[in-house]
Amino acid sequence: MKALKLDRNAIGQWLSNMAGERDIYAPASDGPAKGTWTLLTDYSMPEIKPGVPARPVKNFLFPQPETLLKFSIVPTDPDCCLPSEPEENGRKNVVFGVRPCDARSIGLNALACKADTYYQANMDKNAIIGLTCSQVCSTCFCSETGGSPMGTEGCDVSLTEIDGRYIARAMTERGEELLALAESFGKEVTDSDFSAVEALEERARSGSDEIRNPEEQLRKKDLMELYNAPFWQELADRCINCGACTFLCPTCYCFDIQDETLHGKGRRIRCQDSCMFPLFTLHASGHNPRGQKIQRVRNRFMHKMKYFPDRFGPISCVGCGRCVRDCPVNIDIREVMRSLLNFHDMGSVTP
Amino acid sequence: MMETGTMRESMRNAVTDNVFMPNETVISEIIEENSTIRTYTLRFTDRAAAFSFLPGQFVMLSVPGHGEAPISISSSPTSTDAIQLSVRRAGRLTSALHSMKAGEYVAVRGPYGVPFPVDELKGRDLLFVAGGIGLAPLRSLINYCRAKNGEYGKITLCYGSRSPSDIAFKNDLDAWQADGSVDVRLTVDVPERGWQGRTGLVTTLLDDLTINNSNSSALLCGPPVMIDAVISKLKESGMDSEQIITTLERNMKCGVGLCGHCHMEGVLICKDGPVFNVRTLENIMGATG
């Protein structure tokens, strides 16, 4: 696969070349949009702070809101009440500076979204240019979830900073095409550059993480034993069901569908939804299978750590740490993961 | 009056790979089952969009502007080229539907979900236990079994309603009794003047029955409290939990395993269900609750 060495000016030139075909988004490092993904209008290497931006990359895969269908409810319209697909403007995006955890979430969600026409289209629409992490934050734990600060999964191009320059490696065919736009001014990657990247990868692998391959350990555990574990109540006592974790989580993919109409024109939209809310499972009959807070708290963590890996393989968490950072009552998913992993030992202690 | 189906057909290619795209149907008949339940007969305006299904499967029904909801198909696939949905007025969509008349259009996509195990049930005596609108999915299976003359054993239905005037599907109950194909037993929670029949929960009807557990299967649908009571009663009387089959209702948004709303203890009710045997449900505790 193609690889180029780009300095900051060359990155600017490359962004400018890509902008002819695509809109380019990067995390804003300051200003009112700080931490969110903003459209680049100035094609220079954006300042990207260590760690993840406030908003996850899923906002490109699940736009908020996303129009699924449009329709008219005016009886005299020839297409009244007959839903049709919304027109697309055909414009594609580059999402620039995506951290390895966020990039990895795209493929994890895709496991559950194989049949999702719009998710698949959005994967096609958004090219991902990743940026590996030279610094690991206190809330980061990607390597405990199967990822790595040097990870490239989900990226079309992966950038690694070495001594103020970026080693850009194409990871997919689409990445090859994008990187070709920097070919005329990019420098050749030398053997010593490659070995510098390999050294960083090696360092990431040999980290002193307590947890490796949690999905394998969790898959072996009995679902009902974990379900009935005593620690859920303590978590539920603290949780205020605000749902912030689910909205910030790159691997929370649940959604709601609603119809909106204005002046006779309507659209069927989907928005992110949260299993933390009692309305999420409320049935029109009044029955609510997850009416209690403990059921909702347990559902979120069990889905990530048990139901999802049982169905698809990996755990549904990439260790970005946003929920750890922003939970108003300091619930730490790493502690929950440890509780789940250690549970059997606790359970085997007989009174 | 709106345009005819053929004119509208040309406006859109009905066959699409978009999982959220419904197909248009016209309401051809409405049966008033009781004050809150109506049965709608729907015909696809584009016949290419018609589908085959099995009893127990459901569709996502939508009235554009009022959203979508999962509704089980209450007609038998053996009946006609149309499908029937029996709908209780409960939420926003169902209220909108109840204000519609024959000749108006609604949209459906499907069929979705795992059907009743019609092959495994062959040759067995079938005990149907339903409460209120819960008879809708079972009606599909009852009529399916009746149409497959002789392939199924004795059919018994225990049907509970709130009051005599709430008894729904009277046309069906009468027809089943009239041709002797179903042993219909009714009960109401609250009697009214002139009610000669049984009063009490649907479980009281089970006391009258002699069930041959070795060759019987039970099929249940109704409110969760009823389901729980019937399951314990049947298990007490010695029925294997694998032969007790129920179908669950959940808040669903997509119907195709994406939106997460019906996710219960590792199971997606829309894709892995809605039909489950009780043995499976016992392994995923909490799902019936």
XYZ file of C-alpha atoms in Angstrom:
640
model
C 0.000 0.000 0.000
C 1.051 3.546 -0.701
C 2.811 5.571 2.015
C 4.074 9.150 1.975
C 5.846 11.456 4.365
C 4.104 14.824 4.665
C 5.118 17.912 6.614
C 2.508 20.355 7.890
C 2.552 22.405 4.687
C 2.171 19.306 2.593
C -0.838 18.240 4.678
C -2.386 21.653 3.957
C -1.770 21.189 0.251
C -3.216 17.668 0.385
C -6.373 18.891 2.210
C -6.772 21.582 -0.426
C -6.501 18.999 -3.204
C -9.057 16.707 -1.565
C -11.463 19.603 -1.006
C -12.219 19.759 -4.718
C -14.161 16.507 -4.500
C -15.106 16.290 -0.862
C -16.080 18.334 2.189
C -13.425 18.025 4.860
C -14.274 17.861 8.545
C -11.865 17.976 11.471
C -12.243 18.462 15.232
C -12.206 22.159 16.184
C -9.536 22.804 18.793
C -10.984 26.093 20.027
C -13.795 28.586 19.442
C -17.484 27.960 20.078
C -17.430 24.623 18.221
C -14.510 23.311 20.274
C -14.477 19.547 20.412
C -17.046 19.102 17.638
C -16.434 18.220 14.027
C -16.389 21.321 11.860
C -16.149 21.906 8.145
C -12.628 23.010 7.230
C -12.509 26.189 5.175
C -8.858 26.971 5.773
C -6.739 24.207 4.313
C -3.879 24.004 6.732
C -3.030 21.218 9.138
C -5.632 21.583 11.921
C -4.465 21.725 15.549
C -5.622 18.410 16.962
C -5.290 18.076 20.719
C -4.335 14.787 22.364
C -7.252 12.492 23.123
C -10.669 12.297 21.507
C -12.843 15.258 20.495
C -16.039 15.720 22.516
C -18.250 14.260 19.803
C -17.683 10.802 18.367
C -17.228 10.085 14.673
C -20.578 8.264 14.623
C -22.193 11.638 13.926
C -21.081 11.135 10.304
C -22.426 7.601 10.135
C -25.664 8.479 11.925
C -26.319 12.129 10.990
C -28.582 13.855 13.500
C -31.283 13.724 12.341
C -31.169 11.562 9.252
C -34.010 11.672 6.749
C -34.987 8.121 5.848
C -37.992 8.900 3.676
C -40.006 11.875 2.567
C -43.707 12.111 1.794
C -46.585 14.489 1.307
C -49.810 14.421 3.314
C -51.689 16.836 1.039
C -54.515 14.736 -0.481
C -54.366 16.606 -3.810
C -50.650 15.822 -4.303
C -50.259 12.980 -6.800
C -47.758 11.249 -4.508
C -49.751 11.853 -1.339
C -48.807 9.500 1.489
C -46.475 7.509 -0.720
C -43.037 7.641 0.914
C -39.974 7.970 -1.297
C -36.246 8.220 -0.764
C -34.800 11.690 -0.134
C -32.583 13.180 -2.826
C -28.872 13.110 -2.072
C -26.597 15.983 -3.043
C -23.938 13.402 -3.855
C -21.236 15.333 -2.012
C -18.780 13.120 -0.152
C -16.787 13.820 2.994
C -13.329 13.367 4.369
C -13.276 13.076 8.131
C -9.783 14.127 9.132
C -7.888 13.427 12.332
C -10.013 10.545 13.558
C -8.455 8.822 16.569
C -7.967 5.039 16.348
C -10.714 4.321 18.897
C -13.306 6.319 16.951
C -12.189 4.842 13.625
C -12.511 1.345 15.035
C -16.086 2.037 16.161
C -17.226 2.345 12.534
C -16.514 -1.303 11.800
C -17.936 -2.493 15.124
C -21.228 -0.709 14.487
C -21.228 -2.055 10.949
C -21.451 -5.584 12.404
C -24.895 -4.705 13.741
C -25.829 -2.451 10.800
C -25.285 -4.845 7.876
C -28.910 -4.469 6.804
C -28.975 -0.731 7.402
C -29.199 0.889 3.987
C -28.290 4.324 5.286
C -25.385 3.263 7.494
C -23.860 1.445 4.539
C -24.347 4.513 2.327
C -22.736 6.702 4.981
C -19.748 4.383 5.211
C -19.404 4.890 1.493
C -19.839 8.630 1.755
C -17.282 9.289 4.509
C -13.590 8.624 3.969
C -11.704 8.366 7.248
C -8.243 9.825 7.725
C -6.985 8.608 11.068
C -4.397 10.076 13.365
C -2.617 7.727 15.743
C -2.122 8.774 19.344
C 1.312 9.780 20.578
C -0.168 10.549 23.958
C -2.580 8.414 25.958
C -4.991 10.287 28.255
C -5.995 9.232 31.746
C -9.454 8.239 30.503
C -8.151 6.284 27.491
C -8.294 2.484 27.555
C -8.436 1.426 23.901
C -5.884 -1.348 24.310
C -8.060 -2.967 26.993
C -10.903 -3.270 24.500
C -8.971 -4.802 21.618
C -7.771 -1.549 20.033
C -4.458 0.300 20.090
C -3.277 3.937 20.182
C -1.518 3.021 16.929
C -4.620 1.329 15.491
C -5.576 1.749 11.838
C -8.817 -0.273 11.755
C -11.567 1.723 10.065
C -9.138 4.212 8.502
C -8.701 4.795 4.787
C -5.476 6.635 5.486
C -3.640 6.536 8.807
C -1.341 9.354 9.891
C 1.402 8.922 12.457
C 3.390 11.907 13.675
C 7.138 11.381 13.888
C 9.370 14.335 14.698
C 6.907 16.931 13.425
C 6.199 15.120 10.161
C 3.402 12.711 9.326
C 3.790 9.234 7.912
C 0.607 8.753 5.856
C -0.243 5.135 5.094
C -3.094 4.172 2.801
C -5.092 1.350 4.376
C -7.815 0.863 1.746
C -8.322 1.324 -1.967
C -10.158 4.568 -1.280
C -7.202 5.624 0.872
C -4.862 4.939 -2.046
C -6.915 7.247 -4.238
C -6.936 9.998 -1.634
C -3.259 9.702 -0.904
C -2.519 9.889 -4.636
C -3.573 13.543 -4.353
C -0.421 14.164 -2.291
C 1.868 12.125 -4.509
C 3.372 15.052 -6.403
C 4.710 16.783 -3.284
C 4.822 14.024 -0.640
C 8.216 12.655 0.332
C 9.186 9.041 0.130
C 8.945 7.076 3.352
C 12.349 5.701 4.245
C 13.127 2.437 5.999
C 14.022 4.322 9.130
C 10.579 6.032 9.070
C 8.906 2.641 8.807
C 10.953 1.276 11.662
C 10.048 4.329 13.748
C 6.332 3.532 13.166
C 6.959 -0.123 13.972
C 8.708 0.863 17.184
C 5.655 2.891 18.213
C 3.407 -0.054 17.382
C 5.609 -2.347 19.415
C 5.528 0.047 22.360
C 1.713 0.160 22.160
C 1.555 -3.649 22.146
C 3.782 -4.055 25.167
C 1.736 -1.703 27.336
C 1.061 -2.775 30.900
C -2.702 -3.077 30.548
C -4.397 -5.270 33.093
C -7.009 -6.502 30.654
C -6.379 -8.267 27.370
C -9.050 -9.857 25.183
C -11.983 -9.123 27.491
C -14.425 -10.441 24.859
C -12.996 -13.969 25.114
C -13.247 -13.996 28.887
C -16.736 -12.492 28.838
C -18.046 -14.858 26.175
C -17.161 -17.783 28.431
C -19.203 -16.405 31.296
C -22.822 -17.360 31.803
C -25.151 -14.558 30.743
C -27.643 -15.086 33.550
C -24.935 -15.189 36.210
C -23.682 -11.804 35.075
C -27.252 -10.560 34.761
C -27.947 -11.410 38.388
C -24.642 -10.040 39.722
C -24.943 -7.876 42.841
C -23.065 -4.837 41.559
C -25.839 -3.603 39.226
C -27.830 -2.195 42.111
C -24.920 -0.072 43.311
C -24.446 1.302 39.773
C -28.163 1.979 39.392
C -28.210 3.858 42.701
C -25.670 6.326 41.316
C -26.884 6.580 37.721
C -29.315 9.413 37.006
C -30.319 8.004 33.586
C -29.281 11.228 31.835
C -28.216 9.290 28.746
C -25.064 11.379 28.184
C -22.952 8.207 27.900
C -25.127 6.820 25.125
C -25.045 10.023 23.082
C -21.272 10.404 23.458
C -20.500 6.727 22.972
C -19.144 5.937 19.498
C -20.569 2.403 19.674
C -24.081 3.187 20.923
C -26.136 2.893 17.748
C -29.766 2.699 18.906
C -32.181 5.056 17.217
C -35.733 6.309 17.205
C -37.845 6.884 14.080
C -40.382 9.695 13.971
C -42.511 11.364 11.314
C -42.351 15.151 11.085
C -44.704 17.214 8.973
C -44.765 20.900 8.147
C -47.163 22.551 5.703
C -48.206 19.194 4.309
C -44.677 18.000 3.563
C -43.319 15.278 5.743
C -40.182 13.355 6.402
C -39.499 10.196 8.328
C -36.380 10.845 10.368
C -34.224 8.909 12.719
C -32.434 10.303 15.735
C -30.181 8.719 18.266
C -32.101 7.200 21.139
C -30.958 6.011 24.523
C -31.742 2.805 26.415
C -31.276 4.892 29.567
C -34.715 6.428 29.069
C -37.875 4.653 30.296
C -39.689 5.717 27.111
C -37.232 3.651 25.080
C -39.107 0.436 25.851
C -42.546 1.778 26.792
C -45.165 -0.062 24.785
C -48.396 1.593 23.603
C -50.292 -0.799 25.894
C -48.580 0.793 28.904
C -46.380 -2.229 29.505
C -42.716 -1.413 30.077
C -40.276 -4.339 30.126
C -37.432 -2.054 31.348
C -39.380 0.285 33.586
C -36.814 0.162 36.403
C -33.543 2.055 36.425
C -31.484 -0.984 37.377
C -32.805 -2.785 34.291
C -31.745 0.071 32.041
C -28.284 0.526 33.578
C -27.652 -3.193 33.389
C -28.898 -3.339 29.812
C -26.408 -0.773 28.556
C -23.346 -2.431 30.053
C -24.533 -5.971 29.370
C -25.184 -5.045 25.766
C -21.662 -3.747 25.333
C -19.873 -6.471 27.254
C -22.011 -9.581 26.785
C -24.931 -9.460 24.354
C -22.922 -7.816 21.576
C -19.820 -10.067 21.838
C -22.059 -13.156 22.113
C -23.692 -12.180 18.828
C -20.848 -10.554 16.901
C -17.505 -11.373 18.565
C -15.840 -8.224 19.915
C -17.106 -6.118 22.814
C -19.024 -3.010 21.816
C -16.634 -0.531 23.417
C -13.537 1.043 21.912
C -12.126 2.573 25.089
C -12.399 6.208 24.007
C -13.241 7.184 27.580
C -15.840 9.850 26.727
C -18.383 8.301 29.094
C -15.738 8.196 31.833
C -14.831 11.819 31.199
C -18.352 13.212 31.002
C -20.505 11.079 33.304
C -22.037 13.504 35.836
C -21.949 10.879 38.611
C -18.534 9.427 37.775
C -19.582 5.987 36.652
C -16.513 4.400 35.121
C -17.082 1.727 32.484
C -13.591 0.360 33.179
C -14.693 -0.500 36.718
C -17.836 -2.143 35.359
C -15.715 -4.169 32.935
C -13.473 -5.302 35.793
C -16.503 -6.188 37.905
C -17.840 -8.332 35.063
C -14.474 -9.981 34.396
C -13.877 -10.731 38.069
C -17.420 -11.717 38.819
C -17.021 -15.459 38.619
C -14.359 -15.378 41.313
C -16.588 -13.371 43.567
C -19.526 -15.630 42.815
C -17.619 -18.798 43.654
C -16.973 -17.641 47.226
C -19.503 -19.566 49.246
C -20.788 -18.047 52.484
C -61.466 9.665 -3.821
C -57.847 9.121 -4.707
C -56.331 7.742 -7.861
C -56.549 4.116 -8.747
C -53.806 1.748 -7.820
C -52.503 1.341 -11.344
C -51.854 5.055 -11.741
C -49.947 5.182 -8.515
C -48.000 2.057 -9.344
C -46.072 3.779 -12.059
C -44.926 6.486 -9.689
C -42.407 4.388 -7.879
C -40.671 1.140 -8.297
C -42.001 -0.838 -5.358
C -39.127 -3.261 -5.161
C -36.203 -1.580 -3.437
C -33.370 -2.728 -1.227
C -34.006 0.087 1.235
C -35.032 -1.696 4.441
C -37.019 1.314 5.620
C -39.074 1.675 2.433
C -42.664 0.554 2.910
C -45.041 -0.507 0.187
C -48.395 1.059 -0.341
C -51.617 -0.787 0.395
C -55.226 0.268 0.111
C -57.706 -0.446 2.880
C -60.319 -2.608 1.184
C -62.447 -3.539 4.202
C -62.767 -2.630 7.880
C -64.357 -4.960 10.428
C -65.397 -3.449 13.744
C -64.347 -6.159 16.229
C -65.273 -4.217 19.368
C -65.179 -0.588 20.489
C -61.363 -0.381 20.284
C -60.310 -3.165 17.883
C -60.771 -3.126 14.126
C -59.576 -5.554 11.500
C -58.258 -3.930 8.323
C -58.007 -5.799 5.054
C -55.113 -4.392 3.016
C -54.326 -4.929 -0.661
C -51.024 -3.933 -2.241
C -51.494 -1.325 -4.952
C -48.469 -2.835 -6.669
C -49.060 -6.566 -6.758
C -45.327 -7.169 -7.130
C -44.953 -5.927 -3.557
C -47.259 -8.614 -2.117
C -45.392 -11.126 0.022
C -45.828 -14.608 1.382
C -45.688 -15.078 5.133
C -46.453 -17.537 7.893
C -48.670 -17.132 10.984
C -46.894 -15.239 13.779
C -45.027 -12.830 11.530
C -45.631 -9.099 11.700
C -45.368 -6.007 9.525
C -44.328 -2.439 10.235
C -47.470 -0.453 9.503
C -47.272 3.249 8.781
C -49.599 6.126 8.171
C -47.280 8.812 6.803
C -47.205 11.686 9.271
C -48.088 9.441 12.190
C -45.118 7.068 12.277
C -44.775 3.320 12.225
C -45.612 0.458 14.568
C -45.235 -3.318 14.526
C -48.558 -5.111 13.947
C -48.939 -8.865 13.702
C -50.711 -10.261 10.674
C -54.075 -11.633 11.813
C -55.119 -13.320 8.579
C -53.985 -16.738 7.484
C -51.612 -16.969 4.518
C -54.003 -19.577 3.166
C -56.884 -17.125 2.825
C -56.554 -14.562 0.031
C -54.051 -12.327 -1.685
C -54.743 -9.577 0.850
C -53.497 -9.380 4.423
C -55.459 -8.472 7.508
C -54.221 -6.525 10.507
C -56.272 -6.376 13.687
C -55.433 -3.197 15.516
C -56.411 -1.919 18.934
C -56.549 1.856 19.273
C -53.763 2.573 21.771
C -51.138 5.040 20.556
C -50.653 7.748 17.974
C -50.404 5.588 14.866
C -53.239 3.258 15.808
C -55.495 6.243 16.576
C -54.691 7.694 13.148
C -55.475 4.353 11.530
C -58.791 4.131 13.358
C -59.851 7.440 11.823
C -59.305 6.078 8.284
C -61.877 4.667 5.907
C -61.930 1.986 3.253
C -60.274 3.237 0.060
C -57.557 5.148 1.916
C -53.898 4.212 1.737
C -51.500 2.973 4.400
C -47.973 1.653 4.013
C -46.526 -1.640 5.215
C -43.139 -3.284 5.111
C -42.367 -6.839 6.051
C -43.066 -9.592 6.775
C -40.734 -9.750 9.745
C -39.916 -12.114 12.571
C -39.902 -15.809 13.289
C -43.309 -17.444 12.677
C -45.048 -20.111 14.736
C -43.408 -23.525 14.186
C -46.214 -24.714 11.891
C -44.388 -27.875 10.810
C -43.433 -29.001 14.296
C -47.017 -28.484 15.456
C -48.405 -30.913 12.834
C -50.388 -33.770 14.333
C -50.492 -32.200 17.785
C -53.515 -31.017 19.760
C -53.351 -27.252 19.960
C -54.476 -25.255 22.955
C -54.767 -21.548 22.182
C -54.968 -19.140 25.115
C -55.570 -15.478 24.332
C -56.558 -12.279 26.060
C -58.113 -9.309 24.249
C -56.169 -8.194 21.179
C -53.824 -11.156 21.824
C -56.111 -13.277 19.667
C -54.919 -11.385 16.553
C -51.708 -13.370 15.830
C -53.328 -16.614 17.042
C -56.281 -16.046 14.674
C -53.797 -16.299 11.807
C -52.559 -19.666 13.057
C -56.023 -20.995 13.939
C -57.295 -20.259 10.436
C -54.110 -21.704 8.955
C -54.607 -24.972 10.866
C -58.294 -25.110 9.903
C -57.389 -24.680 6.249
C -54.841 -27.520 6.446
C -57.640 -30.001 6.949
C -56.628 -32.894 9.188
C -52.961 -31.977 9.492
C -53.386 -30.742 13.054
C -55.063 -32.363 16.081
C -57.890 -31.010 18.178
C -57.996 -27.206 18.419
C -59.170 -25.564 21.637
C -59.336 -21.837 22.278
C -59.596 -20.229 25.711
C -60.289 -16.557 25.205
C -60.524 -13.964 27.939
C -62.052 -10.505 27.535
C -62.589 -7.620 29.916
C -66.378 -7.665 29.569
C -68.953 -9.321 27.261
C -69.107 -6.208 25.067
C -65.315 -6.268 24.755
C -65.310 -9.731 23.181
C -63.587 -9.209 19.824
C -63.442 -11.359 16.681
C -67.083 -12.490 17.154
C -67.418 -13.402 13.461
C -64.472 -15.745 13.777
C -65.578 -17.215 17.095
C -69.015 -17.918 15.633
C -67.612 -19.455 12.469
C -65.193 -21.668 14.401
C -67.954 -22.894 16.697
C -70.412 -23.346 13.856
C -68.233 -25.709 11.849
C -66.920 -27.405 14.975
C -63.296 -26.842 13.968
C -62.417 -25.100 17.221
C -63.635 -25.777 20.750
C -64.176 -22.152 21.788
C -64.342 -21.314 25.484
C -64.906 -17.747 26.649
C -64.575 -15.897 29.915
C -64.870 -12.262 30.959
C -63.304 -10.381 33.855
C -66.401 -8.277 34.526
C -69.857 -9.646 33.596
C -72.682 -7.525 32.234
C -76.451 -7.969 32.481
C -77.506 -11.045 30.564
C -74.039 -12.689 30.475
C -74.531 -16.427 30.911
C -70.951 -17.483 30.394
C -67.904 -17.777 32.608
C -66.504 -14.977 34.712
C -62.907 -14.872 35.866
C -59.380 -14.967 34.512
C -58.646 -17.048 31.464
C -56.775 -19.516 33.670
C -60.116 -20.634 35.155
C -61.036 -22.026 31.723
C -57.962 -24.237 31.828
C -59.351 -26.037 34.896
C -62.151 -27.521 32.743
C -59.771 -29.055 30.239
C -58.128 -32.423 30.187
C -54.864 -31.876 28.361
C -52.952 -34.763 26.896
C -49.532 -33.342 27.669
C -47.652 -35.837 25.534
C -49.338 -34.657 22.354
C -50.345 -31.053 23.036
C -48.834 -27.674 22.426
C -50.085 -24.424 23.891
C -49.982 -21.105 22.044
C -50.390 -17.977 24.129
C -50.784 -14.296 23.467
C -52.092 -11.605 25.754
C -51.076 -9.173 28.474
C -47.856 -10.121 30.345
C -49.688 -10.902 33.622
C -51.991 -13.302 31.787
C -49.071 -14.971 30.008
C -47.214 -15.517 33.287
C -50.294 -16.978 34.988
C -51.063 -19.318 32.082
C -47.455 -20.496 31.829
C -47.333 -21.463 35.520
C -50.705 -23.172 35.276
C -49.686 -25.225 32.224
C -46.342 -26.168 33.727
C -48.074 -27.212 36.952
C -50.305 -29.496 34.930
C -47.209 -31.122 33.464
C -46.760 -29.488 30.082
C -43.162 -29.266 28.860
C -42.053 -25.628 28.642
C -40.774 -26.309 25.127
C -44.365 -27.000 24.068
C -45.621 -23.691 25.474
C -45.229 -21.092 22.769
C -45.904 -17.400 23.067
C -45.471 -14.281 20.994
C -44.188 -11.076 22.558
C -45.122 -7.467 21.970
C -42.447 -4.818 22.211
C -41.855 -1.196 21.338
C -40.097 -1.508 17.975
C -38.913 1.212 15.646
C -37.258 -0.614 12.758
C -38.518 -4.218 12.874
C -35.284 -5.481 11.313
C -32.883 -5.716 14.255
C -31.210 -2.315 13.993
C -32.841 0.224 16.296
C -32.252 -1.612 19.589
C -35.648 -0.926 21.133
C -36.777 -4.544 21.427
C -33.384 -5.845 22.600
C -33.974 -8.056 25.625
C -31.173 -9.895 27.382
C -29.269 -10.618 24.216
C -32.337 -11.389 22.147
C -33.849 -9.188 19.473
C -37.599 -9.709 19.715
C -38.083 -8.527 16.113
C -35.572 -10.924 14.567
C -35.140 -13.807 17.033
C -38.864 -13.629 17.876
C -41.565 -12.494 18.358
C -42.513 -16.181 18.671
C -40.601 -18.011 21.416
C -41.095 -21.210 23.317
C -41.083 -20.780 27.062
C -37.960 -22.901 27.509
C -36.020 -20.322 25.488
C -37.572 -17.469 27.442
C -36.619 -19.085 30.733
C -33.012 -19.016 29.587
C -33.239 -15.300 28.928
C -34.991 -14.287 32.104
C -36.801 -10.994 32.141
C -37.990 -11.272 28.570
C -41.613 -12.077 29.379
C -41.757 -9.394 32.076
